PDB file of C-alpha atoms in Angstrom:
ATOM      1  CA  VAL F   1      17.825  11.687  -4.778  1.00 63.00           C
ATOM      2  CA  ALA F   2      19.160  15.206  -5.207  1.00 58.00           C
ATOM      3  CA  SER F   3      20.586  18.081  -3.215  1.00 58.00           C
ATOM      4  CA  PRO F   4      19.306  21.391  -4.633  1.00 60.00           C
ATOM      5  CA  GLY F   5      22.186  23.356  -6.098  1.00 55.00           C
ATOM      6  CA  SER F   6      24.628  20.432  -6.047  1.00 49.00           C
ATOM      7  CA  PRO F   7      23.306  17.522  -8.158  1.00 43.00           C
ATOM      8  CA  PRO F   8      25.224  14.247  -7.783  1.00 41.00           C
ATOM      9  CA  THR F   9      27.464  13.025 -10.559  1.00 39.00           C
ATOM     10  CA  ARG F  10      25.426  10.703 -12.736  1.00 36.00           C
ATOM     11  CA  ASN F  11      26.194   7.695 -14.867  1.00 39.00           C
ATOM     12  CA  HIS F  12      23.476   6.786 -17.366  1.00 40.00           C
ATOM     13  CA  GLY F  13      20.944   8.659 -15.245  1.00 41.00           C
ATOM     14  CA  VAL F  14      21.845   6.957 -11.950  1.00 36.00           C
ATOM     15  CA  PRO F  15      23.802   8.740  -9.173  1.00 40.00           C
ATOM     16  CA  THR F  16      27.208   7.087  -8.903  1.00 37.00           C
ATOM     17  CA  SER F  17      27.127   7.527  -5.108  1.00 42.00           C
ATOM     18  CA  PHE F  18      25.016   4.388  -4.749  1.00 43.00           C
ATOM     19  CA  PRO F  19      24.543   1.303  -6.921  1.00 46.00           C
ATOM     20  CA  SER F  20      22.048   1.111  -9.759  1.00 44.00           C
ATOM     21  CA  PRO F  21      19.052  -0.887  -8.487  1.00 45.00           C
ATOM     22  CA  SER F  22      18.332  -4.302  -9.904  1.00 45.00           C
ATOM     23  CA  PRO F  23      14.858  -4.872 -11.419  1.00 43.00           C
ATOM     24  CA  ILE F  24      13.658  -5.961  -7.992  1.00 51.00           C
ATOM     25  CA  MET F  25      15.491  -4.454  -5.036  1.00 62.00           C
ATOM     26  CA  ALA F  26      14.518  -4.986  -1.425  1.00 78.00           C
ATOM     27  CA  VAL F  27      13.157  -1.896   0.295  1.00 85.00           C
ATOM     28  CA  GLU F  28      15.721  -2.282   3.071  1.00 84.00           C
ATOM     29  CA  ASP F  29      18.622  -2.436   0.614  1.00 86.00           C
ATOM     30  CA  LEU F  30      17.437   0.599  -1.321  1.00 89.00           C
ATOM     31  CA  ALA F  31      16.845   2.566   1.886  1.00 89.00           C
ATOM     32  CA  ASP F  32      20.342   1.636   3.022  1.00 88.00           C
ATOM     33  CA  SER F  33      21.873   2.859  -0.241  1.00 90.00           C
ATOM     34  CA  ILE F  34      19.946   6.139  -0.183  1.00 91.00           C
ATOM     35  CA  GLY F  35      20.807   6.611   3.493  1.00 90.00           C
ATOM     36  CA  ASP F  36      24.492   6.180   2.701  1.00 90.00           C
ATOM     37  CA  PHE F  37      24.220   8.713  -0.123  1.00 91.00           C
ATOM     38  CA  ILE F  38      22.468  11.313   2.049  1.00 92.00           C
ATOM     39  CA  CYS F  39      24.992  10.888   4.846  1.00 91.00           C
ATOM     40  CA  ALA F  40      27.862  11.248   2.368  1.00 91.00           C
ATOM     41  CA  GLU F  41      26.277  14.510   1.189  1.00 90.00           C
ATOM     42  CA  LEU F  42      26.541  15.656   4.806  1.00 90.00           C
ATOM     43  CA  ASP F  43      30.258  14.718   4.847  1.00 88.00           C
ATOM     44  CA  SER F  44      29.606  12.171   7.553  1.00 85.00           C
ATOM     45  CA  SER F  45      29.252   8.434   8.097  1.00 80.00           C
ATOM     46  CA  ARG F  46      26.655   6.086   9.499  1.00 76.00           C
ATOM     47  CA  VAL F  47      27.009   4.035  12.661  1.00 71.00           C
ATOM     48  CA  TYR F  48      25.232   0.882  13.770  1.00 67.00           C
ATOM     49  CA  LEU F  49      22.858   1.335  16.689  1.00 56.00           C
ATOM     50  CA  PRO F  50      22.816  -1.624  19.127  1.00 54.00           C
ATOM     51  CA  THR F  51      19.593  -3.278  20.245  1.00 47.00           C
ATOM     52  CA  ILE F  52      20.967  -5.617  22.928  1.00 45.00           C
ATOM     53  CA  GLU F  53      19.551  -4.743  26.331  1.00 49.00           C
ATOM     54  CA  PRO F  54      22.168  -4.349  29.086  1.00 48.00           C
ATOM     55  CA  SER F  55      22.463  -7.304  31.413  1.00 48.00           C
ATOM     56  CA  PRO F  56      20.837  -6.809  34.834  1.00 54.00           C
ATOM     57  CA  MET F  57      23.053  -6.588  37.878  1.00 52.00           C
ATOM     58  CA  PRO F  58      23.320  -9.970  39.668  1.00 50.00           C
ATOM     59  CA  THR F  59      21.358 -10.414  42.889  1.00 53.00           C
ATOM     60  CA  ALA F  60      21.493 -12.933  45.695  1.00 51.00           C
ATOM     61  CA  GLU F  61      18.873 -15.067  43.951  1.00 55.00           C
ATOM     62  CA  ILE F  62      20.962 -15.475  40.821  1.00 51.00           C
ATOM     63  CA  VAL F  63      23.206 -18.514  40.579  1.00 50.00           C
ATOM     64  CA  PRO F  64      26.867 -17.782  41.383  1.00 53.00           C
ATOM     65  CA  PHE F  65      27.996 -18.089  37.776  1.00 50.00           C
ATOM     66  CA  PRO F  66      25.318 -16.747  35.435  1.00 54.00           C
ATOM     67  CA  GLU F  67      25.548 -17.351  31.712  1.00 56.00           C
ATOM     68  CA  PRO F  68      27.635 -14.571  30.133  1.00 52.00           C
ATOM     69  CA  THR F  69      25.937 -12.134  27.811  1.00 51.00           C
ATOM     70  CA  PRO F  70      27.093 -12.789  24.242  1.00 50.00           C
ATOM     71  CA  SER F  71      29.109 -10.117  22.503  1.00 48.00           C
ATOM     72  CA  PRO F  72      27.141  -8.019  20.012  1.00 48.00           C
ATOM     73  CA  THR F  73      27.179  -9.241  16.423  1.00 47.00           C
ATOM     74  CA  LEU F  74      25.971  -7.567  13.248  1.00 42.00           C
ATOM     75  CA  GLU F  75      22.580  -9.205  13.798  1.00 46.00           C
ATOM     76  CA  SER F  76      22.339  -7.328  17.114  1.00 44.00           C
ATOM     77  CA  TYR F  77      21.897  -4.029  15.271  1.00 46.00           C
ATOM     78  CA  ILE F  78      18.689  -3.071  13.487  1.00 51.00           C
ATOM     79  CA  PHE F  79      19.713  -0.013  11.464  1.00 58.00           C
ATOM     80  CA  LYS F  80      22.439   2.497  10.748  1.00 77.00           C
ATOM     81  CA  GLN F  81      22.023   6.150  11.640  1.00 85.00           C
ATOM     82  CA  CYS F  82      23.937   9.060  10.185  1.00 90.00           C
ATOM     83  CA  SER F  83      26.215  10.601  12.801  1.00 86.00           C
ATOM     84  CA  SER F  84      26.294  14.072  11.191  1.00 89.00           C
ATOM     85  CA  GLU F  85      25.573  17.151  13.278  1.00 89.00           C
ATOM     86  CA  ASN F  86      24.762  19.215  10.183  1.00 92.00           C
ATOM     87  CA  GLU F  87      21.168  20.406  10.013  1.00 95.00           C
ATOM     88  CA  LEU F  88      19.277  18.711   7.185  1.00 97.00           C
ATOM     89  CA  ASP F  89      15.924  19.566   5.600  1.00 98.00           C
ATOM     90  CA  ILE F  90      14.637  16.698   3.458  1.00 98.00           C
ATOM     91  CA  VAL F  91      11.486  16.528   1.336  1.00 98.00           C
ATOM     92  CA  PHE F  92      10.079  13.165   0.240  1.00 98.00           C
ATOM     93  CA  MET F  93       7.892  13.006  -2.873  1.00 98.00           C
ATOM     94  CA  VAL F  94       5.812   9.811  -3.126  1.00 98.00           C
ATOM     95  CA  ASP F  95       3.944   8.926  -6.317  1.00 97.00           C
ATOM     96  CA  SER F  96       0.389   7.663  -5.756  1.00 97.00           C
ATOM     97  CA  SER F  97      -0.777   7.975  -9.378  1.00 96.00           C
ATOM     98  CA  GLY F  98      -2.810   5.330 -11.172  1.00 96.00           C
ATOM     99  CA  SER F  99       0.196   3.649 -12.765  1.00 95.00           C
ATOM    100  CA  VAL F 100       1.531   2.755  -9.306  1.00 95.00           C
ATOM    101  CA  TYR F 101      -1.702   0.954  -8.391  1.00 95.00           C
ATOM    102  CA  ASP F 102      -1.916  -2.769  -7.691  1.00 95.00           C
ATOM    103  CA  ALA F 103      -4.818  -4.627  -6.103  1.00 94.00           C
ATOM    104  CA  GLU F 104      -3.101  -5.104  -2.741  1.00 95.00           C
ATOM    105  CA  TYR F 105      -1.469  -1.655  -2.728  1.00 96.00           C
ATOM    106  CA  ASN F 106       1.902  -3.340  -2.321  1.00 95.00           C
ATOM    107  CA  ASN F 107       3.677  -0.766  -4.503  1.00 95.00           C
ATOM    108  CA  TRP F 108       2.252   2.101  -2.468  1.00 97.00           C
ATOM    109  CA  GLN F 109       3.155   0.416   0.807  1.00 97.00           C
ATOM    110  CA  ALA F 110       6.689  -0.200  -0.457  1.00 96.00           C
ATOM    111  CA  GLU F 111       7.075   3.542  -1.086  1.00 96.00           C
ATOM    112  CA  LEU F 112       5.889   4.371   2.435  1.00 97.00           C
ATOM    113  CA  ASP F 113       8.128   1.703   3.970  1.00 96.00           C
ATOM    114  CA  LEU F 114      11.119   3.059   2.053  1.00 96.00           C
ATOM    115  CA  VAL F 115      10.507   6.610   3.282  1.00 97.00           C
ATOM    116  CA  ASP F 116      10.072   5.363   6.849  1.00 96.00           C
ATOM    117  CA  ASP F 117      13.337   3.405   6.705  1.00 94.00           C
ATOM    118  CA  ILE F 118      15.203   6.462   5.408  1.00 95.00           C
ATOM    119  CA  VAL F 119      13.693   8.679   8.121  1.00 96.00           C
ATOM    120  CA  ASN F 120      14.917   6.243  10.774  1.00 94.00           C
ATOM    121  CA  SER F 121      18.491   6.559   9.439  1.00 93.00           C
ATOM    122  CA  LEU F 122      18.606  10.374   9.400  1.00 95.00           C
ATOM    123  CA  PRO F 123      20.658  12.387  11.877  1.00 94.00           C
ATOM    124  CA  GLY F 124      18.685  13.791  14.797  1.00 94.00           C
ATOM    125  CA  THR F 125      19.204  17.327  13.485  1.00 95.00           C
ATOM    126  CA  SER F 126      16.966  16.608  10.474  1.00 97.00           C
ATOM    127  CA  ARG F 127      13.517  17.874   9.556  1.00 98.00           C
ATOM    128  CA  ALA F 128      11.282  16.168   6.993  1.00 98.00           C
ATOM    129  CA  SER F 129       8.328  16.974   4.753  1.00 98.00           C
ATOM    130  CA  LEU F 130       6.205  14.607   2.646  1.00 98.00           C
ATOM    131  CA  ILE F 131       4.496  15.396  -0.672  1.00 98.00           C
ATOM    132  CA  ASN F 132       1.880  12.814  -1.752  1.00 98.00           C
ATOM    133  CA  PHE F 133       1.266  13.425  -5.439  1.00 98.00           C
ATOM    134  CA  SER F 134      -0.533  12.194  -8.494  1.00 97.00           C
ATOM    135  CA  GLY F 135      -2.218  14.618 -10.897  1.00 97.00           C
ATOM    136  CA  CYS F 136      -5.293  15.653 -12.877  1.00 97.00           C
ATOM    137  CA  GLY F 137      -6.441  16.026 -16.464  1.00 95.00           C
ATOM    138  CA  SER F 138      -5.198  18.808 -18.723  1.00 94.00           C
ATOM    139  CA  SER F 139      -8.281  20.944 -18.037  1.00 97.00           C
ATOM    140  CA  PHE F 140      -7.367  21.335 -14.359  1.00 97.00           C
ATOM    141  CA  THR F 141      -5.259  24.133 -12.942  1.00 96.00           C
ATOM    142  CA  LEU F 142      -2.748  23.526 -10.167  1.00 94.00           C
ATOM    143  CA  THR F 143      -5.131  24.981  -7.590  1.00 95.00           C
ATOM    144  CA  GLN F 144      -8.024  22.861  -8.808  1.00 97.00           C
ATOM    145  CA  CYS F 145      -5.913  19.708  -8.708  1.00 97.00           C
ATOM    146  CA  GLN F 146      -4.793  20.513  -5.179  1.00 96.00           C
ATOM    147  CA  GLU F 147      -8.427  20.976  -4.187  1.00 96.00           C
ATOM    148  CA  GLN F 148      -9.048  17.458  -5.505  1.00 95.00           C
ATOM    149  CA  GLY F 149      -6.382  16.204  -3.063  1.00 95.00           C
ATOM    150  CA  ARG F 150      -4.125  14.972  -5.858  1.00 96.00           C
ATOM    151  CA  LEU F 151      -1.166  17.161  -4.873  1.00 97.00           C
ATOM    152  CA  LYS F 152      -1.062  17.015  -1.101  1.00 97.00           C
ATOM    153  CA  THR F 153       1.529  18.126   1.397  1.00 97.00           C
ATOM    154  CA  GLU F 154       1.089  15.579   4.163  1.00 98.00           C
ATOM    155  CA  PHE F 155       3.272  17.613   6.529  1.00 98.00           C
ATOM    156  CA  ASN F 156       5.621  20.579   6.274  1.00 98.00           C
ATOM    157  CA  LEU F 157       9.242  20.828   7.367  1.00 98.00           C
ATOM    158  CA  ASP F 158       8.176  22.686  10.500  1.00 98.00           C
ATOM    159  CA  THR F 159       5.240  20.408  11.389  1.00 98.00           C
ATOM    160  CA  TYR F 160       7.310  18.021  13.505  1.00 98.00           C
ATOM    161  CA  GLY F 161      10.667  19.803  13.540  1.00 98.00           C
ATOM    162  CA  ASN F 162      13.432  17.456  14.692  1.00 97.00           C
ATOM    163  CA  ASP F 163      10.916  14.991  16.163  1.00 98.00           C
ATOM    164  CA  LEU F 164      11.670  12.222  13.685  1.00 97.00           C
ATOM    165  CA  ALA F 165       9.768   9.681  15.805  1.00 96.00           C
ATOM    166  CA  SER F 166       6.561  11.615  15.108  1.00 98.00           C
ATOM    167  CA  VAL F 167       7.457  11.784  11.418  1.00 98.00           C
ATOM    168  CA  SER F 168       7.869   8.016  11.398  1.00 97.00           C
ATOM    169  CA  SER F 169       4.566   7.504  13.241  1.00 97.00           C
ATOM    170  CA  LYS F 170       2.745   9.673  10.699  1.00 98.00           C
ATOM    171  CA  ILE F 171       4.181   7.693   7.786  1.00 98.00           C
ATOM    172  CA  GLU F 172       3.387   4.366   9.442  1.00 97.00           C
ATOM    173  CA  ALA F 173      -0.225   5.495   9.902  1.00 98.00           C
ATOM    174  CA  MET F 174      -0.658   6.078   6.152  1.00 98.00           C
ATOM    175  CA  ASP F 175      -2.290   3.318   4.117  1.00 97.00           C
ATOM    176  CA  ALA F 176      -4.409   2.584   1.032  1.00 97.00           C
ATOM    177  CA  ALA F 177      -6.835   5.369   1.994  1.00 97.00           C
ATOM    178  CA  ASP F 178      -4.058   7.881   1.224  1.00 98.00           C
ATOM    179  CA  PHE F 179      -3.546   6.575  -2.310  1.00 98.00           C
ATOM    180  CA  ASN F 180      -4.690   9.093  -4.946  1.00 96.00           C
ATOM    181  CA  GLY F 181      -4.840   7.461  -8.370  1.00 96.00           C
ATOM    182  CA  GLY F 182      -5.019   9.648 -11.446  1.00 95.00           C
ATOM    183  CA  PHE F 183      -2.331  11.247 -13.600  1.00 96.00           C
ATOM    184  CA  THR F 184       1.283  12.018 -12.679  1.00 96.00           C
ATOM    185  CA  TRP F 185       2.140  15.694 -12.223  1.00 97.00           C
ATOM    186  CA  THR F 186       5.779  15.353 -11.229  1.00 96.00           C
ATOM    187  CA  ASP F 187       6.822  18.899 -12.200  1.00 96.00           C
ATOM    188  CA  GLU F 188       4.031  20.453 -10.155  1.00 96.00           C
ATOM    189  CA  ALA F 189       4.819  18.209  -7.189  1.00 97.00           C
ATOM    190  CA  LEU F 190       8.498  19.179  -7.427  1.00 97.00           C
ATOM    191  CA  GLY F 191       7.395  22.806  -7.252  1.00 97.00           C
ATOM    192  CA  LEU F 192       5.632  22.029  -3.970  1.00 97.00           C
ATOM    193  CA  ALA F 193       8.769  20.311  -2.682  1.00 97.00           C
ATOM    194  CA  LEU F 194      11.011  23.256  -3.531  1.00 97.00           C
ATOM    195  CA  ASN F 195       8.463  25.586  -1.958  1.00 97.00           C
ATOM    196  CA  GLN F 196       9.117  23.806   1.339  1.00 98.00           C
ATOM    197  CA  PHE F 197      12.696  25.078   1.212  1.00 98.00           C
ATOM    198  CA  SER F 198      11.813  28.625   0.233  1.00 98.00           C
ATOM    199  CA  THR F 199       9.074  28.844   2.887  1.00 98.00           C
ATOM    200  CA  TYR F 200      10.365  26.844   5.844  1.00 98.00           C
ATOM    201  CA  SER F 201      14.127  26.427   5.401  1.00 98.00           C
ATOM    202  CA  SER F 202      17.183  28.687   5.536  1.00 97.00           C
ATOM    203  CA  SER F 203      20.536  29.011   3.811  1.00 96.00           C
ATOM    204  CA  ASP F 204      22.461  27.361   6.653  1.00 95.00           C
ATOM    205  CA  LYS F 205      20.641  24.021   6.297  1.00 96.00           C
ATOM    206  CA  GLU F 206      21.531  21.176   3.955  1.00 96.00           C
ATOM    207  CA  LYS F 207      18.689  20.344   1.557  1.00 97.00           C
ATOM    208  CA  VAL F 208      17.744  17.076  -0.147  1.00 97.00           C
ATOM    209  CA  VAL F 209      14.747  15.963  -2.221  1.00 97.00           C
ATOM    210  CA  VAL F 210      13.932  12.240  -2.523  1.00 97.00           C
ATOM    211  CA  LEU F 211      11.558  11.489  -5.426  1.00 97.00           C
ATOM    212  CA  LEU F 212       9.868   8.077  -5.563  1.00 96.00           C
ATOM    213  CA  THR F 213       7.992   7.453  -8.810  1.00 94.00           C
ATOM    214  CA  ASP F 214       7.479   4.872 -11.529  1.00 89.00           C
ATOM    215  CA  GLY F 215       8.005   7.669 -14.043  1.00 78.00           C
ATOM    216  CA  GLU F 216       4.699   7.170 -15.881  1.00 61.00           C
TER     217      GLU F 216
END
């Protein structure tokens, strides 16, 4: 995770703003850590959003002393959302190269689930873009590899604007059919991500890139 122009302090290659992941880390836990980091970059904090429905008003048919509604507990909240009012542009880069492949596409789905969880924790002033990348052989140019669908911008920062619900719906609709296979052109994909900022963003917006890759 990185903010262009202000990289986080690192310790052995891992941002100190959130814990180094264990060999196997639950998607929810990792999303929570990244969400905390992003919100801290916005100089804000995250708040729990309640899911308990309000109790209906009593009517004549209800017994005189209805059972009281229990007080909310931590289990009554499904996720934390950043309370910042700063405008954020965030670009997600998801690796769908051959080294990520497994027969059930569990690794690919875990990437999509992680992005979706992070999107659901962003402040409502955010805009998001998604780069789905793998790569091609050394004989291919960037344009040729893009024509092969191996370096694909799924949606731009201005595609959905601040409509994060539509962003989430788009991500949830992605599946194994969106997996590329092939090589890993991380540098070229990062160029596409930074191009989102130069083309669709402005100097008054906070900017973050989230890169998900196995590094191979």
